[in-house]
Short mmCIF file of C-alpha atoms and ligand atoms in Angstrom, two decimals:
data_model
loop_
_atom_site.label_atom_id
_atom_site.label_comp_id
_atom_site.label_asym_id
_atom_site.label_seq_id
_atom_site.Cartn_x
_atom_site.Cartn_y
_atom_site.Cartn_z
CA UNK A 1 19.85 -0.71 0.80
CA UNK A 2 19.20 -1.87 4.73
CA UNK A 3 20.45 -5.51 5.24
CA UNK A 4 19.44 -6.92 8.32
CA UNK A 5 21.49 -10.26 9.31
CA UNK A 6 19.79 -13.49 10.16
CA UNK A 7 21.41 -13.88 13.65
CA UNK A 8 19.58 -10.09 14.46
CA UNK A 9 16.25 -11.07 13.30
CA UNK A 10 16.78 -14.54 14.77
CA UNK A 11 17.07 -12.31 18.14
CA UNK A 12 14.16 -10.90 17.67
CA UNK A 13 11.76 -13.36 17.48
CA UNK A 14 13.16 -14.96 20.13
CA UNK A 15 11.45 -12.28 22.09
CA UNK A 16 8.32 -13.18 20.85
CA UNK A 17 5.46 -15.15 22.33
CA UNK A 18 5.95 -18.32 19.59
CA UNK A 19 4.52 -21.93 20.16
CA UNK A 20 7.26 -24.11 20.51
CA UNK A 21 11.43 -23.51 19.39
CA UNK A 22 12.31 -22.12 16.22
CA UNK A 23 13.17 -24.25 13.76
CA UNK A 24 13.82 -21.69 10.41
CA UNK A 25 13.28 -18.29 9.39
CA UNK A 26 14.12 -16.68 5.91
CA UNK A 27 14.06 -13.13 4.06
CA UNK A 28 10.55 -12.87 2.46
CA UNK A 29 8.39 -10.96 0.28
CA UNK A 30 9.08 -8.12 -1.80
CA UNK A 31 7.81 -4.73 -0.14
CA UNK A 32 9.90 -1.32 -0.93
CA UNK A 33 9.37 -0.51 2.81
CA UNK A 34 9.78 -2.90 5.32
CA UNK A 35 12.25 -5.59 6.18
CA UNK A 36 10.13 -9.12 6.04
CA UNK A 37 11.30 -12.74 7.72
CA UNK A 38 8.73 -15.34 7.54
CA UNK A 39 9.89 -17.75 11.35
CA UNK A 40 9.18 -21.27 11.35
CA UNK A 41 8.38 -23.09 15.22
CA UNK A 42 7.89 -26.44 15.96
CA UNK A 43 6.15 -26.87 19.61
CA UNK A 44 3.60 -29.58 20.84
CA UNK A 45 1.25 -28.77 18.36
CA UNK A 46 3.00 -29.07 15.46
CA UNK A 47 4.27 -26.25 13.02
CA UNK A 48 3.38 -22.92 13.14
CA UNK A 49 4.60 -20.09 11.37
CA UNK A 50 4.68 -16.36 11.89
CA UNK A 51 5.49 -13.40 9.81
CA UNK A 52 8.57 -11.29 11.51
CA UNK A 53 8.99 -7.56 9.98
CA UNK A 54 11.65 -4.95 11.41
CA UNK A 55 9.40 -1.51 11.06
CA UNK A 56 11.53 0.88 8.79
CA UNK A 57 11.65 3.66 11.52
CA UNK A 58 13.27 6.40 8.51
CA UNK A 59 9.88 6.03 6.83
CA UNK A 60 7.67 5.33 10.50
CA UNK A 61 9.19 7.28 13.09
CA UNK A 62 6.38 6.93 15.35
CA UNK A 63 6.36 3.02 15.87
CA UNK A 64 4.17 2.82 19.13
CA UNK A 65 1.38 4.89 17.49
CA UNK A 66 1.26 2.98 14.23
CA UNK A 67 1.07 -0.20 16.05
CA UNK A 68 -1.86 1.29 18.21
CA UNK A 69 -3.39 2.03 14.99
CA UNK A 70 -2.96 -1.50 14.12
CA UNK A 71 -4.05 -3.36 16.99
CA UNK A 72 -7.05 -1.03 17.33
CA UNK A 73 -8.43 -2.00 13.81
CA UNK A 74 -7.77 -5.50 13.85
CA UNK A 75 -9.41 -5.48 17.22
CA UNK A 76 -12.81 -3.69 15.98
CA UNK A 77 -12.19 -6.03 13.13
CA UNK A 78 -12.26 -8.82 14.43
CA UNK A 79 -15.53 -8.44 16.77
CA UNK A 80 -17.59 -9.79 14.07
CA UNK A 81 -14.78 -11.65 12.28
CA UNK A 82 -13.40 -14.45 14.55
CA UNK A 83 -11.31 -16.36 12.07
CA UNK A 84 -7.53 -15.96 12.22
CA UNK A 85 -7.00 -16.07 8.58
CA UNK A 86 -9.46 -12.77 7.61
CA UNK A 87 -8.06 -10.45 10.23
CA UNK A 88 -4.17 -10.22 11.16
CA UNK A 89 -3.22 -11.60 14.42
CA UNK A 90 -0.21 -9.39 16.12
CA UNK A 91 1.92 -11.90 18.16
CA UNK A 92 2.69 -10.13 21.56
CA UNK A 93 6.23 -9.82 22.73
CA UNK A 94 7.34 -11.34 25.49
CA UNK A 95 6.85 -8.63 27.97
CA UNK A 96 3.03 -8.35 26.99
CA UNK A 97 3.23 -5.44 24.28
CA UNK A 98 2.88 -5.27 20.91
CA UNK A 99 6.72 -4.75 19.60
CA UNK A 100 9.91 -5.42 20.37
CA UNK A 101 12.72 -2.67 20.32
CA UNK A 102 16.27 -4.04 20.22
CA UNK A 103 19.36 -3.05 21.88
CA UNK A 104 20.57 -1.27 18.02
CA UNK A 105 17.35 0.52 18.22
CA UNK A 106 15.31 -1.09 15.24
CA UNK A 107 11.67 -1.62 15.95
CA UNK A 108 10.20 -5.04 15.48
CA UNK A 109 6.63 -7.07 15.22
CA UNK A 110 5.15 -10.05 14.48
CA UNK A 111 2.05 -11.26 12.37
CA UNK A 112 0.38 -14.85 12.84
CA UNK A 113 1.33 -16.40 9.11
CA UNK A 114 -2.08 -16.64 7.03
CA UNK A 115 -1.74 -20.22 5.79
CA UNK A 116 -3.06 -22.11 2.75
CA UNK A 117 -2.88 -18.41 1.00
CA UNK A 118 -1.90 -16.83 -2.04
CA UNK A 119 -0.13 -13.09 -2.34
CA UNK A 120 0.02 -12.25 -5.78
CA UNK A 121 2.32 -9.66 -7.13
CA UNK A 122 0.05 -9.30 -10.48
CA UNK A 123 -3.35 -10.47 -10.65
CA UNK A 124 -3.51 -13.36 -12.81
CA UNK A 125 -6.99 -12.40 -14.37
CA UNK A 126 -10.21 -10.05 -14.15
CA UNK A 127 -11.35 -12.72 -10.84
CA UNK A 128 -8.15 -11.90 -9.04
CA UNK A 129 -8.49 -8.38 -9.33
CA UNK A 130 -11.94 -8.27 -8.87
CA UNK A 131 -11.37 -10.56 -5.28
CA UNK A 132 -8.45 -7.91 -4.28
CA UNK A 133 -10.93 -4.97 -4.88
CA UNK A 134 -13.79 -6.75 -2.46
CA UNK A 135 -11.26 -7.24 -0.08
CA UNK A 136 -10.22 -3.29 0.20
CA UNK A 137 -14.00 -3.02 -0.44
CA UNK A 138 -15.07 -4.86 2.74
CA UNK A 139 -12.30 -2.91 4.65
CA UNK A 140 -13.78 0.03 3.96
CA UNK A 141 -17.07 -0.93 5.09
CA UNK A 142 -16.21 -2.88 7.92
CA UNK A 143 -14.54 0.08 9.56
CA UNK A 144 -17.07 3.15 8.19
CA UNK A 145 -18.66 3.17 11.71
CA UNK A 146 -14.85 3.04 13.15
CA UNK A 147 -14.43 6.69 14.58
CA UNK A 148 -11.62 7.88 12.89
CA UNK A 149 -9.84 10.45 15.21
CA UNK A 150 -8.77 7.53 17.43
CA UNK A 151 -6.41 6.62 14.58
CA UNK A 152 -3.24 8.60 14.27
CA UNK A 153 -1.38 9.61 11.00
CA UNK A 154 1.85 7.10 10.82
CA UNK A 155 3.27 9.25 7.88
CA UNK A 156 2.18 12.61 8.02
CA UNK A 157 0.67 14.13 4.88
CA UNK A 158 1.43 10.78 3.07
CA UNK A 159 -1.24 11.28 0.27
CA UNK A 160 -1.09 14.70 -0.10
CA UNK A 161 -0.43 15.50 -3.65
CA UNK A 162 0.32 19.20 -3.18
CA UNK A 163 2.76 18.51 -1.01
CA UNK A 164 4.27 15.60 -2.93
CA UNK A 165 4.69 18.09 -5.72
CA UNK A 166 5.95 20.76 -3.33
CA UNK A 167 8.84 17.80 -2.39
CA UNK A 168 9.98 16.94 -6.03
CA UNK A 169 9.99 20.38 -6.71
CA UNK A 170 12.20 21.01 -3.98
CA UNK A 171 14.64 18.11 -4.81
CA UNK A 172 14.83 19.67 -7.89
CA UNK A 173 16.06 22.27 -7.09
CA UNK A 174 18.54 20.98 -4.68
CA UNK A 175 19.63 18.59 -7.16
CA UNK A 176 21.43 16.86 -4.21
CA UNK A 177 23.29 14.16 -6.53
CA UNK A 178 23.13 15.47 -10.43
CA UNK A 179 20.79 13.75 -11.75
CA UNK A 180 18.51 16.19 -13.33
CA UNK A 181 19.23 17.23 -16.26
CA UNK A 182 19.01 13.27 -17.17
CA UNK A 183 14.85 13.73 -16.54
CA UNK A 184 13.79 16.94 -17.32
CA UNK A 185 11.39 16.15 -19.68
CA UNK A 186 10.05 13.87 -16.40
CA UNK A 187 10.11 17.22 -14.43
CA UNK A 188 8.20 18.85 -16.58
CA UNK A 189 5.43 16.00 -17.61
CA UNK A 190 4.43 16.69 -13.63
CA UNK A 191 5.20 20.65 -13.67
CA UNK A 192 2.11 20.43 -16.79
CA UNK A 193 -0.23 18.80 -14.28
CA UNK A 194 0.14 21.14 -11.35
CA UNK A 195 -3.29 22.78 -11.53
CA UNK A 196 -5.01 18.81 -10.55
CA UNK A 197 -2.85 17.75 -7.85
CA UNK A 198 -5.31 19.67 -5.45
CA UNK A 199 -8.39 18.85 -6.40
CA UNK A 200 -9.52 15.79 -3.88
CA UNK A 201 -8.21 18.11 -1.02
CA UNK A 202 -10.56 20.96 -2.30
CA UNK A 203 -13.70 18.26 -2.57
CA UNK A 204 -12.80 17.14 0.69
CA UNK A 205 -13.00 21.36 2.15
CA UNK A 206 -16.03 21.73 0.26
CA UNK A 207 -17.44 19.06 2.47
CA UNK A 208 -17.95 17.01 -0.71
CA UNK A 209 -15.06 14.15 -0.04
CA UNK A 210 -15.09 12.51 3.39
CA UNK A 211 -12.43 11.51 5.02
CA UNK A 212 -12.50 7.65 5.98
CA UNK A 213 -10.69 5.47 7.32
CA UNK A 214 -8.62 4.36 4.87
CA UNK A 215 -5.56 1.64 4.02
CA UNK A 216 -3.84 3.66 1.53
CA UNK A 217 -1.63 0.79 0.07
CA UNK A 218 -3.75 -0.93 -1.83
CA UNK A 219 -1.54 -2.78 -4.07
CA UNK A 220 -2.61 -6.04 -4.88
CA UNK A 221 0.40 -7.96 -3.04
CA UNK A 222 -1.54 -6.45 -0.31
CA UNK A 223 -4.30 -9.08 -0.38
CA UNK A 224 -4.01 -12.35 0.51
CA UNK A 225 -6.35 -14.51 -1.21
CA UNK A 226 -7.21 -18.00 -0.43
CA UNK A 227 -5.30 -20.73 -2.15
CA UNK A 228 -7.66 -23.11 -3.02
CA UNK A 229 -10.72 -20.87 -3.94
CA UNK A 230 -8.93 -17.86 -4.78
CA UNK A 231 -11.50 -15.53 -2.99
CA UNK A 232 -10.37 -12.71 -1.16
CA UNK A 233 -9.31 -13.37 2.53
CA UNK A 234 -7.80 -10.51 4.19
CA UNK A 235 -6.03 -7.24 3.38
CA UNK A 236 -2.64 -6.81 5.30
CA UNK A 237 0.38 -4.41 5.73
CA UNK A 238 -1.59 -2.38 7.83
CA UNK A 239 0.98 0.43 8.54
CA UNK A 240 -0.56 3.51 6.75
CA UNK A 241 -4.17 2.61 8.02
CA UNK A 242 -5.06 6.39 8.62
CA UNK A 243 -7.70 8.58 7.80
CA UNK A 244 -7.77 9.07 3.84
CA UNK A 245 -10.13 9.45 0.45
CA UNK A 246 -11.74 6.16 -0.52
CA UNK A 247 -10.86 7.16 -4.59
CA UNK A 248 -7.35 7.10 -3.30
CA UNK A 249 -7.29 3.56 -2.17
CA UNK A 250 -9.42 2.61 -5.30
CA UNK A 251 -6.45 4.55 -7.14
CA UNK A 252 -3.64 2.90 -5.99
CA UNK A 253 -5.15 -0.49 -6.58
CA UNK A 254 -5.68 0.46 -9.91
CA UNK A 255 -1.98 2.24 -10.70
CA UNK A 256 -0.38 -1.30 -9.63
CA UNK A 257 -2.70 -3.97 -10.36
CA UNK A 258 -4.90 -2.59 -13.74
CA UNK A 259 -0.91 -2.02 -15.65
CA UNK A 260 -0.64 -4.60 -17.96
CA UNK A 261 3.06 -4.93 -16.89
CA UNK A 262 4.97 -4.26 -13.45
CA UNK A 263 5.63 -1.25 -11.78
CA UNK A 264 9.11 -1.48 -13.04
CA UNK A 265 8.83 -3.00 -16.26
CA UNK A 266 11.67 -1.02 -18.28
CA UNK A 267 9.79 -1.58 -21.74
CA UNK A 268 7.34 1.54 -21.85
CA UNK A 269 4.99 -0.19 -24.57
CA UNK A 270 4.09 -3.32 -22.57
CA UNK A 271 2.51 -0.66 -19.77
CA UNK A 272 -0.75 -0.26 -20.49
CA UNK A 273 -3.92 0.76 -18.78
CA UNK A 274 -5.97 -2.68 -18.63
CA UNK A 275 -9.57 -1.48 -19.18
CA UNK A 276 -11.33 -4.58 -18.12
CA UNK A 277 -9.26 -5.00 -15.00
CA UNK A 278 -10.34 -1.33 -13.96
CA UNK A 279 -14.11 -2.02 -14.25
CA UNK A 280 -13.73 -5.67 -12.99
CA UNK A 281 -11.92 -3.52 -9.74
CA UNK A 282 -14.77 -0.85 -10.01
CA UNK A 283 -17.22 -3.87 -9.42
CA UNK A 284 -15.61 -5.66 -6.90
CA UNK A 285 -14.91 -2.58 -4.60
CA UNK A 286 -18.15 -1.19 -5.15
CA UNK A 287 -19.46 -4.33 -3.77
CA UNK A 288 -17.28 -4.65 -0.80
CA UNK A 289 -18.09 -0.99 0.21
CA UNK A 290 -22.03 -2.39 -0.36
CA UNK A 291 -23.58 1.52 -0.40
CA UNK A 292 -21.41 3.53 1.99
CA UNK A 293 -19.76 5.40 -0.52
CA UNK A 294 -21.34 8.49 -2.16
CA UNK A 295 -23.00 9.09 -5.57
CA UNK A 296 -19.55 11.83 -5.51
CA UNK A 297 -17.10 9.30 -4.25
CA UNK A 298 -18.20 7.15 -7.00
CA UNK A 299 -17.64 9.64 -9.75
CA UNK A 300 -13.98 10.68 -8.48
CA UNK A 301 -12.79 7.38 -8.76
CA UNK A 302 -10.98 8.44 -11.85
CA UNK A 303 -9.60 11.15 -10.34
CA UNK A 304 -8.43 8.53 -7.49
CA UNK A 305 -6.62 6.54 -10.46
CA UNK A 306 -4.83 8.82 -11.43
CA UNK A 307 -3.96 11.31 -8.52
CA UNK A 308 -2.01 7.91 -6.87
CA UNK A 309 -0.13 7.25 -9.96
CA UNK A 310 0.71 10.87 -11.01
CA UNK A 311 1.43 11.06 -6.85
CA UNK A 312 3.66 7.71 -6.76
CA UNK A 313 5.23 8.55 -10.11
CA UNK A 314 6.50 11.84 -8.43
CA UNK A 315 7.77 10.28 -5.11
CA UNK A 316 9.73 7.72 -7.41
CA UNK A 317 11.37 10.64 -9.64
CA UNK A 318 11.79 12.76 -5.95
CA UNK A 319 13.79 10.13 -4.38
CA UNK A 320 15.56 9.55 -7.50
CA UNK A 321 17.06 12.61 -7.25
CA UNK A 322 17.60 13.03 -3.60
CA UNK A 323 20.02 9.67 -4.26
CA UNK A 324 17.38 6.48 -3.67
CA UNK A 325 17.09 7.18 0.11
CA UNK A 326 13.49 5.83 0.80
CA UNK A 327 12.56 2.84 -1.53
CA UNK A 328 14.47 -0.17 -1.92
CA UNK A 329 16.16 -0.02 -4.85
CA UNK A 330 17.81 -3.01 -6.94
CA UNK A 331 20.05 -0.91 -9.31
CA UNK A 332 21.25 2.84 -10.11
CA UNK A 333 18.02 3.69 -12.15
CA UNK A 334 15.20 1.56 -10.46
CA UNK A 335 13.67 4.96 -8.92
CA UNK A 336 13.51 6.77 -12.69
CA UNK A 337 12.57 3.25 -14.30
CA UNK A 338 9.36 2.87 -11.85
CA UNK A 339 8.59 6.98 -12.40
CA UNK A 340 8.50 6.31 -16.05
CA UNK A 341 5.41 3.86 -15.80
CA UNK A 342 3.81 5.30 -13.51
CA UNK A 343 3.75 8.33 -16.17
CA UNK A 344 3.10 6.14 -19.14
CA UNK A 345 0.03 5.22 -17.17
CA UNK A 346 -1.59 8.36 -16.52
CA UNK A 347 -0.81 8.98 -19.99
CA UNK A 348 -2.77 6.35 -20.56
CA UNK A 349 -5.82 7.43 -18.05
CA UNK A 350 -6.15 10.73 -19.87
CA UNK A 351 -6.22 8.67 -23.33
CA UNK A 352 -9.17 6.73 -21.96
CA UNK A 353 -10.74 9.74 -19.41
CA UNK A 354 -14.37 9.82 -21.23
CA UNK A 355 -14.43 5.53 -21.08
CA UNK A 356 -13.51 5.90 -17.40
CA UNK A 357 -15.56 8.34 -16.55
CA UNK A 358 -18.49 6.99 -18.60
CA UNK A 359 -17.41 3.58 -17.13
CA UNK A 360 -18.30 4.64 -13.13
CA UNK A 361 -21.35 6.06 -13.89
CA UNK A 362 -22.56 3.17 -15.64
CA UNK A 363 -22.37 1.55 -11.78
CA UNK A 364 -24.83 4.52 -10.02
P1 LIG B 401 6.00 -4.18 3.03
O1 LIG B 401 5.55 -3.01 3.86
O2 LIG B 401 7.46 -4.26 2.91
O3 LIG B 401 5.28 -4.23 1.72
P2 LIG B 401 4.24 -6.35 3.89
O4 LIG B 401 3.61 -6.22 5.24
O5 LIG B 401 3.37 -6.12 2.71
O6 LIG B 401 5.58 -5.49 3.86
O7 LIG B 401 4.85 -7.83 3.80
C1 LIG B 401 5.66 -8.25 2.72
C2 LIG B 401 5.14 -9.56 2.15
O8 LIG B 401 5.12 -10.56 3.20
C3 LIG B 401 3.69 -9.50 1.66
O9 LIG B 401 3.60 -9.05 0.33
C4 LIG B 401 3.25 -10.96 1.81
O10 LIG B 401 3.73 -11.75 0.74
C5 LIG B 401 3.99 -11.42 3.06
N1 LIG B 401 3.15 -11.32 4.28
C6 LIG B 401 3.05 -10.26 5.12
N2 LIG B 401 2.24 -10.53 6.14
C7 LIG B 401 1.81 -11.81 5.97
C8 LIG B 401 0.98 -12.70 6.72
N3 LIG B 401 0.42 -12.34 7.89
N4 LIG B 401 0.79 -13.96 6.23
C9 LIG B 401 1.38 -14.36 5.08
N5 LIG B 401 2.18 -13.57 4.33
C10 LIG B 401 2.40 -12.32 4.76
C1 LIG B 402 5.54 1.19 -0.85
O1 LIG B 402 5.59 -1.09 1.36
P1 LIG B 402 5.02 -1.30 0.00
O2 LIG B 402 5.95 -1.92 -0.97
O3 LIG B 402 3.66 -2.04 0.13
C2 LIG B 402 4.98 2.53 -0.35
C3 LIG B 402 3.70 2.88 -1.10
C4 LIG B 402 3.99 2.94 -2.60
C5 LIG B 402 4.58 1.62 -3.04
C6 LIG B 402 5.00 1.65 -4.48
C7 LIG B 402 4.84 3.24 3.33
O4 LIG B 402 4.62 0.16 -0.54
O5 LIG B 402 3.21 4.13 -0.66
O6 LIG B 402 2.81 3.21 -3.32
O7 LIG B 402 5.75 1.26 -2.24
N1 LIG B 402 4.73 2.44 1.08
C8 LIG B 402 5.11 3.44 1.89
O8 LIG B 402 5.14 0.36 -4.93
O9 LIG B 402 5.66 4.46 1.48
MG1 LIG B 403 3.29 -4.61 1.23
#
């Protein structure tokens, strides 16, 4: 795992435009990706805090372009949204631009802090969930006037299920660090289901799936709600903002937040496919998106569900067996522990596919 020290990320907010000295700053959050340091000031207005993240450059190689793609949507954003707390607020370096590079070469940025908020890592209810899917809802159609060839792709081909597949098959067969003949029957639960992995991509060449502009992490730690009223208040970690498939941000939101246990959760019969918190998420995006998705879009949002957890389930198992190289990891099997419910869960998609299916129709 990448450990970055507190004097280095000390350093680097230093060369940020902050009100005031710093007073604190601590490790924070839990993301798989990024490295996160929430910076405490005090200055002649008081506290403020800011959110400090050192871009993982392995998984974002092209830093300047994803924060283009960042400040370009939170500026079109925030035309018709002035309040700091509903769109993110880059902090500009010192120099004037939007990151900071460091003399060991790691890339770094800096959010405004959204205050009096809540982040949760499991929705507590059907109202949380349904408040997360607005949120990603109202993204959606807030930017589906946004042209999207201005944005670029930070991670190329990062939902593409065929080539996901193509990947794990590939670190199969390399096999870089033994490990599989300890999942084969995992291999072969995703060799079964090779024939679906293309089907949005062929929708979207039969002109019948439009590409958006899309967040495409849609987990519900993703969200920040407000504290007090619990209603949605902005969507964050903007770094895969790209053009996507709507069904495939409804999907992901649905593979993390609608299991009735966490991503990791190593006892398989506590993950299960929380009907209600799907169509309480079916509602609230639907309304977010008010209209501009199609009578199609709508009906492939099962397909969405269960494309991003048969696709995450297969980059877990992948960089299990290429040795743990791109997720943070917390022990030897975490990798093979997370690709196991993700696969419990689409088992449990295809259990329910009629109820789904019937269940999105019911909203035309
Ligand atoms: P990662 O890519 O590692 O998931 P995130 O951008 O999601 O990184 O940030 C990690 C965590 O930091 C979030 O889950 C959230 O709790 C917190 N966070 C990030 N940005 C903000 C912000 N602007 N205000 C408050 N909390 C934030
Ligand atoms: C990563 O950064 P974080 O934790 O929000 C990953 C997602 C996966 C998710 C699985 C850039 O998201 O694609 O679905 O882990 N982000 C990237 O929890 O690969
Ligand atoms: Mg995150």
């Amino acid at each position: 795992m990448r450990t970055i020290s507190l004097v280095d990320s000390y350093a680097a907010a230093e060369r940020f435009k902050l009100p005031g000295i710093i007073t604190g700053m601590i490790p924070y959050g839990c993301g798989h990706i990024n490295d996160t340091f929430l910076v405490e000031t005090q200055g002649e207005n008081g506290r403020f805090r800011a959110i400090l993240q050192a871009v993982n450059t392995l998984v974002f190689p092209n830093t300047q372009g994803l924060i283009e793609n960042i400040d370009k949507v939170t500026s079109y954003l925030r035309r018709d949204e002035p309040d700091p707390r509903r769109v993110m607020v880059l902090i500009e370096e010192k120099d004037g631009s939007k990151w900071h590079r460091d003399a060991a070469g790691r890339c770094w940025r800096m959010y405004a802090f959204i205050e009096n908020s809540l982040c949760l890592q499991q929705p507590r209810n059907e109202e949380d969930f349904f408040q997360c899917a607005v949120a990603f809802g109202d993204f959606q159609r807030r930017l589906s006037d946004f042209p999207v060839k201005e944005l670029c792709e930070t991670i190329k081909d990062f939902h593409n299920t065929p080539k996901r597949y193509d990947n794990l098959c590939k670190a199969v067969e390399k096999d870089a660090v033994c490990r599989k003949a300890t999942v084969s029957a995992e291999i072969r639960f995703y060799q079964e289901r090779a024939s679906f992995y293309g089907l949005l991509l062929q929708k979207n060449r039969e002109g019948r799936l439009p590409l958006r502009v899309t967040h495409n992490d849609t987990k519900c730690n993703n969200v920040m709600l407000d504290e007090k009223t619990g209603k949605a208040l902005c969507v964050i970690d903007l770094d895969t903002v790209m053009p996507g498939f709507s069904v495939n941000d409804f999907g992901d939101a649905i593979r993390f937040g609608a299991n009735t246990a966490a991503e990791d959760e190593t006892d398989l019969s506590a993950v299960r496919l929380d009907i209600d918190l799907f169509r309480s998420y079916t509602a609230g995006y639907l309304q977010g998106c008010d209209g501009r998705l199609t009578k199609e879009e709508i009906m492939l949002l099962p397909e969405g569900a269960k494309m991003m957890t048969l696709e995450c389930g297969m980059r877990f198992l992948t960089d299990y067996l290429e040795g743990d190289r791109y997720f943070k990891t917390a022990y030897a099997e975490h990798n093979l522990v997370r690709c196991r419910t993700q696969i419990k869960l689409v088992q449990e998609m295809e259990a329910h596919w009629d109820e789904l299916k019937d269940m999105v129709a019911s909203f035309l």
